[in-house]
PDB file of C-alpha atoms in Angstrom:
ATOM      1  CA  MET I  74      52.598  18.210 -75.432  1.00 49.00           C
ATOM      2  CA  LYS I  75      53.935  14.922 -74.468  1.00 47.00           C
ATOM      3  CA  TYR I  76      55.814  15.835 -71.796  1.00 43.00           C
ATOM      4  CA  LEU I  77      53.194  18.332 -70.422  1.00 41.00           C
ATOM      5  CA  GLY I  78      51.079  14.799 -70.324  1.00 45.00           C
ATOM      6  CA  ILE I  79      54.177  12.915 -68.391  1.00 41.00           C
ATOM      7  CA  LEU I  80      54.425  15.955 -65.863  1.00 39.00           C
ATOM      8  CA  ILE I  81      50.939  16.106 -64.870  1.00 42.00           C
ATOM      9  CA  ALA I  82      51.020  12.118 -64.471  1.00 41.00           C
ATOM     10  CA  ALA I  83      53.901  12.730 -62.331  1.00 41.00           C
ATOM     11  CA  LEU I  84      52.536  15.458 -60.060  1.00 41.00           C
ATOM     12  CA  ILE I  85      48.756  13.356 -59.812  1.00 43.00           C
ATOM     13  CA  LEU I  86      50.682  10.487 -58.330  1.00 40.00           C
ATOM     14  CA  SER I  87      53.080  12.280 -56.092  1.00 44.00           C
ATOM     15  CA  ALA I  88      49.870  14.190 -54.875  1.00 45.00           C
ATOM     16  CA  CYS I  89      48.038  10.920 -54.218  1.00 46.00           C
ATOM     17  CA  ALA I  90      51.724   9.465 -52.752  1.00 62.00           C
ATOM     18  CA  SER I  91      51.281  11.889 -49.715  1.00 83.00           C
ATOM     19  CA  HIS I  92      47.858  11.372 -48.683  1.00 86.00           C
ATOM     20  CA  THR I  93      46.165   8.169 -47.579  1.00 89.00           C
ATOM     21  CA  VAL I  94      42.979   7.137 -46.239  1.00 88.00           C
ATOM     22  CA  ASN I  95      42.829   5.221 -42.551  1.00 85.00           C
ATOM     23  CA  ASN I  96      40.582   2.546 -41.593  1.00 84.00           C
ATOM     24  CA  GLY I  97      38.030   5.142 -40.435  1.00 84.00           C
ATOM     25  CA  GLY I  98      37.782   6.119 -44.214  1.00 87.00           C
ATOM     26  CA  VAL I  99      39.453   9.765 -43.183  1.00 89.00           C
ATOM     27  CA  THR I 100      41.781  11.024 -45.774  1.00 92.00           C
ATOM     28  CA  ILE I 101      45.312  11.900 -43.978  1.00 94.00           C
ATOM     29  CA  MET I 102      48.712  12.302 -44.761  1.00 95.00           C
ATOM     30  CA  SER I 103      51.084   9.170 -45.736  1.00 95.00           C
ATOM     31  CA  GLU I 104      53.645   8.194 -42.991  1.00 94.00           C
ATOM     32  CA  ASP I 105      56.364   9.387 -45.341  1.00 95.00           C
ATOM     33  CA  ALA I 106      54.511  12.607 -45.367  1.00 95.00           C
ATOM     34  CA  TYR I 107      54.489  12.520 -41.649  1.00 96.00           C
ATOM     35  CA  ASP I 108      57.857  11.756 -41.353  1.00 95.00           C
ATOM     36  CA  SER I 109      59.085  14.655 -43.684  1.00 95.00           C
ATOM     37  CA  ALA I 110      56.968  17.487 -41.427  1.00 95.00           C
ATOM     38  CA  ILE I 111      58.442  15.939 -38.077  1.00 96.00           C
ATOM     39  CA  ASP I 112      61.980  15.932 -39.376  1.00 95.00           C
ATOM     40  CA  LYS I 113      61.387  19.597 -40.913  1.00 94.00           C
ATOM     41  CA  TRP I 114      60.843  20.612 -37.183  1.00 95.00           C
ATOM     42  CA  SER I 115      63.535  18.667 -35.374  1.00 96.00           C
ATOM     43  CA  ASP I 116      66.854  19.744 -34.260  1.00 97.00           C
ATOM     44  CA  HIS I 117      69.045  17.640 -32.272  1.00 96.00           C
ATOM     45  CA  VAL I 118      72.711  18.417 -30.524  1.00 94.00           C
ATOM     46  CA  GLU I 119      75.295  16.155 -28.845  1.00 92.00           C
ATOM     47  CA  ASP I 120      77.419  17.938 -26.381  1.00 86.00           C
ATOM     48  CA  TYR I 121      80.990  17.017 -25.381  1.00 83.00           C
ATOM     49  CA  SER I 122      83.405  17.528 -22.737  1.00 78.00           C
ATOM     50  CA  GLY I 123      86.817  16.357 -24.501  1.00 81.00           C
ATOM     51  CA  LEU I 124      85.610  13.091 -25.762  1.00 82.00           C
ATOM     52  CA  ASN I 125      82.750  12.160 -23.141  1.00 82.00           C
ATOM     53  CA  ASN I 126      79.390  13.021 -23.992  1.00 83.00           C
ATOM     54  CA  THR I 127      77.796  15.705 -21.343  1.00 86.00           C
ATOM     55  CA  VAL I 128      74.207  15.925 -23.305  1.00 92.00           C
ATOM     56  CA  THR I 129      72.545  14.974 -26.343  1.00 94.00           C
ATOM     57  CA  ILE I 130      69.189  16.416 -26.790  1.00 96.00           C
ATOM     58  CA  MET I 131      66.910  15.938 -29.858  1.00 97.00           C
ATOM     59  CA  ALA I 132      63.624  18.133 -30.133  1.00 98.00           C
ATOM     60  CA  THR I 133      60.594  18.746 -32.146  1.00 97.00           C
ATOM     61  CA  LEU I 134      59.137  22.253 -31.888  1.00 97.00           C
ATOM     62  CA  LEU I 135      55.266  21.914 -32.292  1.00 97.00           C
ATOM     63  CA  VAL I 136      54.669  24.675 -34.892  1.00 96.00           C
ATOM     64  CA  PRO I 137      51.267  23.967 -36.983  1.00 96.00           C
ATOM     65  CA  GLU I 138      52.378  22.133 -39.717  1.00 95.00           C
ATOM     66  CA  ALA I 139      54.196  19.477 -37.341  1.00 96.00           C
ATOM     67  CA  VAL I 140      51.321  19.305 -35.243  1.00 97.00           C
ATOM     68  CA  LEU I 141      48.555  18.885 -37.683  1.00 96.00           C
ATOM     69  CA  ALA I 142      50.614  16.228 -38.910  1.00 97.00           C
ATOM     70  CA  GLN I 143      50.372  14.595 -35.815  1.00 96.00           C
ATOM     71  CA  VAL I 144      46.781  14.641 -35.806  1.00 97.00           C
ATOM     72  CA  ASP I 145      47.261  12.778 -39.233  1.00 96.00           C
ATOM     73  CA  GLN I 146      49.497  10.164 -37.729  1.00 95.00           C
ATOM     74  CA  ASN I 147      46.963   9.746 -34.480  1.00 95.00           C
ATOM     75  CA  ALA I 148      43.984   8.984 -36.766  1.00 95.00           C
ATOM     76  CA  ARG I 149      46.042   6.531 -38.590  1.00 94.00           C
ATOM     77  CA  LEU I 150      46.958   4.783 -35.137  1.00 93.00           C
ATOM     78  CA  PHE I 151      43.521   5.187 -33.454  1.00 94.00           C
ATOM     79  CA  GLN I 152      41.800   4.679 -36.849  1.00 94.00           C
ATOM     80  CA  TRP I 153      39.634   8.063 -36.064  1.00 95.00           C
ATOM     81  CA  ASP I 154      36.798   7.870 -37.881  1.00 95.00           C
ATOM     82  CA  GLN I 155      35.934  11.378 -39.500  1.00 95.00           C
ATOM     83  CA  VAL I 156      33.765  12.894 -36.382  1.00 96.00           C
ATOM     84  CA  ASN I 157      36.534  11.806 -34.051  1.00 95.00           C
ATOM     85  CA  TYR I 158      39.304  13.398 -36.581  1.00 96.00           C
ATOM     86  CA  ASP I 159      37.663  16.680 -37.159  1.00 96.00           C
ATOM     87  CA  ASN I 160      36.902  16.765 -32.662  1.00 97.00           C
ATOM     88  CA  GLU I 161      40.795  16.194 -32.208  1.00 97.00           C
ATOM     89  CA  LYS I 162      42.200  18.575 -35.094  1.00 96.00           C
ATOM     90  CA  LYS I 163      39.653  21.366 -33.890  1.00 97.00           C
ATOM     91  CA  LYS I 164      41.125  20.598 -29.989  1.00 97.00           C
ATOM     92  CA  ALA I 165      44.603  21.086 -31.357  1.00 96.00           C
ATOM     93  CA  GLU I 166      43.908  24.315 -33.182  1.00 96.00           C
ATOM     94  CA  ASN I 167      42.496  25.797 -30.033  1.00 96.00           C
ATOM     95  CA  ALA I 168      45.811  24.792 -28.127  1.00 95.00           C
ATOM     96  CA  MET I 169      47.854  26.280 -30.882  1.00 95.00           C
ATOM     97  CA  ALA I 170      46.415  29.775 -30.473  1.00 94.00           C
ATOM     98  CA  THR I 171      47.575  30.158 -26.902  1.00 95.00           C
ATOM     99  CA  LYS I 172      50.913  28.054 -26.580  1.00 96.00           C
ATOM    100  CA  THR I 173      53.591  26.343 -28.381  1.00 97.00           C
ATOM    101  CA  GLU I 174      55.115  22.926 -27.146  1.00 97.00           C
ATOM    102  CA  ALA I 175      58.350  21.074 -27.933  1.00 98.00           C
ATOM    103  CA  PHE I 176      59.125  17.518 -27.689  1.00 98.00           C
ATOM    104  CA  ILE I 177      62.336  17.185 -25.761  1.00 98.00           C
ATOM    105  CA  SER I 178      63.815  13.769 -25.775  1.00 97.00           C
ATOM    106  CA  PHE I 179      66.902  14.325 -23.211  1.00 96.00           C
ATOM    107  CA  TYR I 180      69.957  11.914 -22.217  1.00 95.00           C
ATOM    108  CA  SER I 181      72.676  12.274 -20.059  1.00 91.00           C
ATOM    109  CA  PRO I 182      74.777   9.992 -18.551  1.00 89.00           C
ATOM    110  CA  GLU I 183      75.068  11.835 -15.454  1.00 88.00           C
ATOM    111  CA  ARG I 184      71.591  11.269 -14.458  1.00 88.00           C
ATOM    112  CA  LYS I 185      71.425  13.944 -11.922  1.00 89.00           C
ATOM    113  CA  TRP I 186      71.727  16.580 -15.070  1.00 89.00           C
ATOM    114  CA  ASP I 187      68.418  14.949 -16.477  1.00 90.00           C
ATOM    115  CA  ASP I 188      65.999  16.833 -14.431  1.00 91.00           C
ATOM    116  CA  LEU I 189      64.299  19.264 -16.498  1.00 91.00           C
ATOM    117  CA  TYR I 190      61.156  18.297 -14.797  1.00 89.00           C
ATOM    118  CA  LYS I 191      61.853  19.096 -10.990  1.00 89.00           C
ATOM    119  CA  SER I 192      61.293  22.650  -9.527  1.00 86.00           C
ATOM    120  CA  LYS I 193      65.129  23.032  -8.631  1.00 88.00           C
ATOM    121  CA  THR I 194      66.296  21.720 -11.775  1.00 88.00           C
ATOM    122  CA  LEU I 195      70.045  22.509 -13.209  1.00 89.00           C
ATOM    123  CA  TRP I 196      68.487  24.291 -16.608  1.00 93.00           C
ATOM    124  CA  LYS I 197      66.311  26.771 -17.863  1.00 94.00           C
ATOM    125  CA  VAL I 198      64.768  26.405 -21.212  1.00 96.00           C
ATOM    126  CA  PHE I 199      63.929  29.498 -23.355  1.00 97.00           C
ATOM    127  CA  LEU I 200      62.231  29.957 -26.836  1.00 97.00           C
ATOM    128  CA  ASP I 201      63.332  32.673 -29.002  1.00 96.00           C
ATOM    129  CA  VAL I 202      61.272  33.566 -31.602  1.00 94.00           C
ATOM    130  CA  ASN I 203      60.498  37.017 -33.720  1.00 88.00           C
ATOM    131  CA  GLY I 204      62.856  38.850 -30.833  1.00 90.00           C
ATOM    132  CA  GLN I 205      61.135  37.556 -28.389  1.00 94.00           C
ATOM    133  CA  ARG I 206      62.080  35.177 -25.370  1.00 96.00           C
ATOM    134  CA  TYR I 207      59.745  33.084 -23.552  1.00 97.00           C
ATOM    135  CA  GLU I 208      60.327  31.028 -20.816  1.00 96.00           C
ATOM    136  CA  GLY I 209      59.139  27.159 -20.960  1.00 96.00           C
ATOM    137  CA  THR I 210      57.485  24.882 -18.219  1.00 95.00           C
ATOM    138  CA  VAL I 211      58.385  21.565 -18.725  1.00 96.00           C
ATOM    139  CA  SER I 212      57.043  18.167 -17.821  1.00 95.00           C
ATOM    140  CA  LYS I 213      57.919  14.498 -17.879  1.00 96.00           C
ATOM    141  CA  ILE I 214      55.876  12.475 -20.679  1.00 96.00           C
ATOM    142  CA  LYS I 215      54.716   9.449 -18.884  1.00 93.00           C
ATOM    143  CA  LEU I 216      53.754   6.927 -21.717  1.00 90.00           C
ATOM    144  CA  LEU I 217      55.800   3.876 -22.978  1.00 91.00           C
ATOM    145  CA  PRO I 218      58.899   4.572 -25.303  1.00 91.00           C
ATOM    146  CA  ARG I 219      56.803   2.332 -28.038  1.00 91.00           C
ATOM    147  CA  GLU I 220      54.147   4.986 -27.613  1.00 92.00           C
ATOM    148  CA  ILE I 221      56.082   7.839 -28.045  1.00 95.00           C
ATOM    149  CA  GLN I 222      58.330   6.219 -30.829  1.00 95.00           C
ATOM    150  CA  LYS I 223      55.226   6.073 -33.166  1.00 94.00           C
ATOM    151  CA  LEU I 224      55.543   9.882 -32.993  1.00 96.00           C
ATOM    152  CA  TYR I 225      58.849  10.712 -32.565  1.00 97.00           C
ATOM    153  CA  SER I 226      60.984   7.749 -34.379  1.00 95.00           C
ATOM    154  CA  TYR I 227      64.124   9.507 -33.191  1.00 96.00           C
ATOM    155  CA  HIS I 228      63.358   9.011 -29.486  1.00 96.00           C
ATOM    156  CA  THR I 229      65.210   5.885 -27.290  1.00 94.00           C
ATOM    157  CA  PRO I 230      64.499   4.276 -24.060  1.00 93.00           C
ATOM    158  CA  PHE I 231      67.866   5.702 -23.160  1.00 94.00           C
ATOM    159  CA  ALA I 232      66.534   9.067 -23.037  1.00 95.00           C
ATOM    160  CA  THR I 233      63.771  10.879 -20.526  1.00 96.00           C
ATOM    161  CA  PRO I 234      60.838  12.279 -22.311  1.00 97.00           C
ATOM    162  CA  TYR I 235      59.667  16.081 -22.132  1.00 97.00           C
ATOM    163  CA  MET I 236      57.083  18.345 -23.182  1.00 97.00           C
ATOM    164  CA  ILE I 237      57.763  22.135 -22.928  1.00 97.00           C
ATOM    165  CA  SER I 238      55.094  24.853 -23.100  1.00 97.00           C
ATOM    166  CA  PHE I 239      55.783  28.269 -24.176  1.00 97.00           C
ATOM    167  CA  PRO I 240      53.604  31.354 -23.677  1.00 97.00           C
ATOM    168  CA  VAL I 241      53.453  32.121 -27.235  1.00 95.00           C
ATOM    169  CA  ALA I 242      50.569  30.964 -30.235  1.00 95.00           C
ATOM    170  CA  ALA I 243      52.234  28.191 -32.232  1.00 95.00           C
ATOM    171  CA  THR I 244      50.735  30.097 -35.192  1.00 89.00           C
ATOM    172  CA  ALA I 245      53.146  33.318 -34.609  1.00 88.00           C
ATOM    173  CA  VAL I 246      56.059  30.295 -34.379  1.00 90.00           C
ATOM    174  CA  GLY I 247      55.359  28.425 -37.482  1.00 79.00           C
ATOM    175  CA  ASN I 248      56.715  31.108 -39.724  1.00 74.00           C
ATOM    176  CA  GLY I 249      60.080  30.391 -38.284  1.00 71.00           C
ATOM    177  CA  PRO I 250      62.954  30.703 -37.655  1.00 90.00           C
ATOM    178  CA  ALA I 251      63.180  29.862 -33.617  1.00 94.00           C
ATOM    179  CA  ARG I 252      66.128  29.133 -31.233  1.00 96.00           C
ATOM    180  CA  LEU I 253      65.559  26.563 -28.508  1.00 97.00           C
ATOM    181  CA  ILE I 254      68.051  27.273 -25.942  1.00 96.00           C
ATOM    182  CA  PHE I 255      68.530  25.274 -22.733  1.00 95.00           C
ATOM    183  CA  THR I 256      71.453  27.092 -20.344  1.00 93.00           C
ATOM    184  CA  GLY I 257      72.696  26.455 -16.796  1.00 88.00           C
ATOM    185  CA  ALA I 258      75.267  25.603 -14.686  1.00 84.00           C
ATOM    186  CA  VAL I 259      75.919  22.621 -17.198  1.00 81.00           C
ATOM    187  CA  GLY I 260      76.510  24.259 -19.911  1.00 85.00           C
ATOM    188  CA  SER I 261      74.388  26.293 -22.898  1.00 91.00           C
ATOM    189  CA  ILE I 262      72.590  24.193 -25.481  1.00 93.00           C
ATOM    190  CA  SER I 263      70.892  25.486 -28.682  1.00 95.00           C
ATOM    191  CA  LEU I 264      68.667  23.817 -31.127  1.00 96.00           C
ATOM    192  CA  HIS I 265      67.292  26.081 -34.241  1.00 95.00           C
ATOM    193  CA  PHE I 266      64.131  25.731 -36.350  1.00 94.00           C
ATOM    194  CA  GLY I 267      62.544  26.796 -39.211  1.00 85.00           C
ATOM    195  CA  ALA I 268      64.132  29.275 -42.157  1.00 65.00           C
ATOM    196  CA  LYS I 269      67.993  29.310 -40.354  1.00 50.00           C
ATOM    197  CA  LYS I 270      68.062  25.843 -39.254  1.00 48.00           C
TER     198      LYS I 270
END
């Protein structure tokens, strides 16, 4: 019986540690829980030709778990009240019903290879999930590195931030496993997410 009481106390403390209340009075996940959710849906690859780094790609697949974690992180950063929080959460849920996004932190010492956003890019980007392949639409993110690092701590000022959108509901992708593929004249790189990461 003594051990049961200790176990219950430990469970209560761990549940409290995964949530906090922001300055707007909204209950949100803790920063540690946020970092864990993003880390779970992130992967990175460093590609080399001999001893020379050709490309480094770090990515987070924005499935429901990661997106809702980001809503909580933004609620912390911008001190949203409950109304703002509910509105932003609803917007995120609506967007996930029609698309899946991936944040990409892309670095290459060859600047001409860092052209994902151009219409005549060297790369094609695909998302493979549930036996289907979806081609991505890339946009360059125009925020300061510090702003981006609040959501993706692995991003550095040396890398270029991109958002890639795929025409498949994030709710269908979030059950994993999924694979993000960068392919073209430079080479072929795969990042893995979910159950078989």
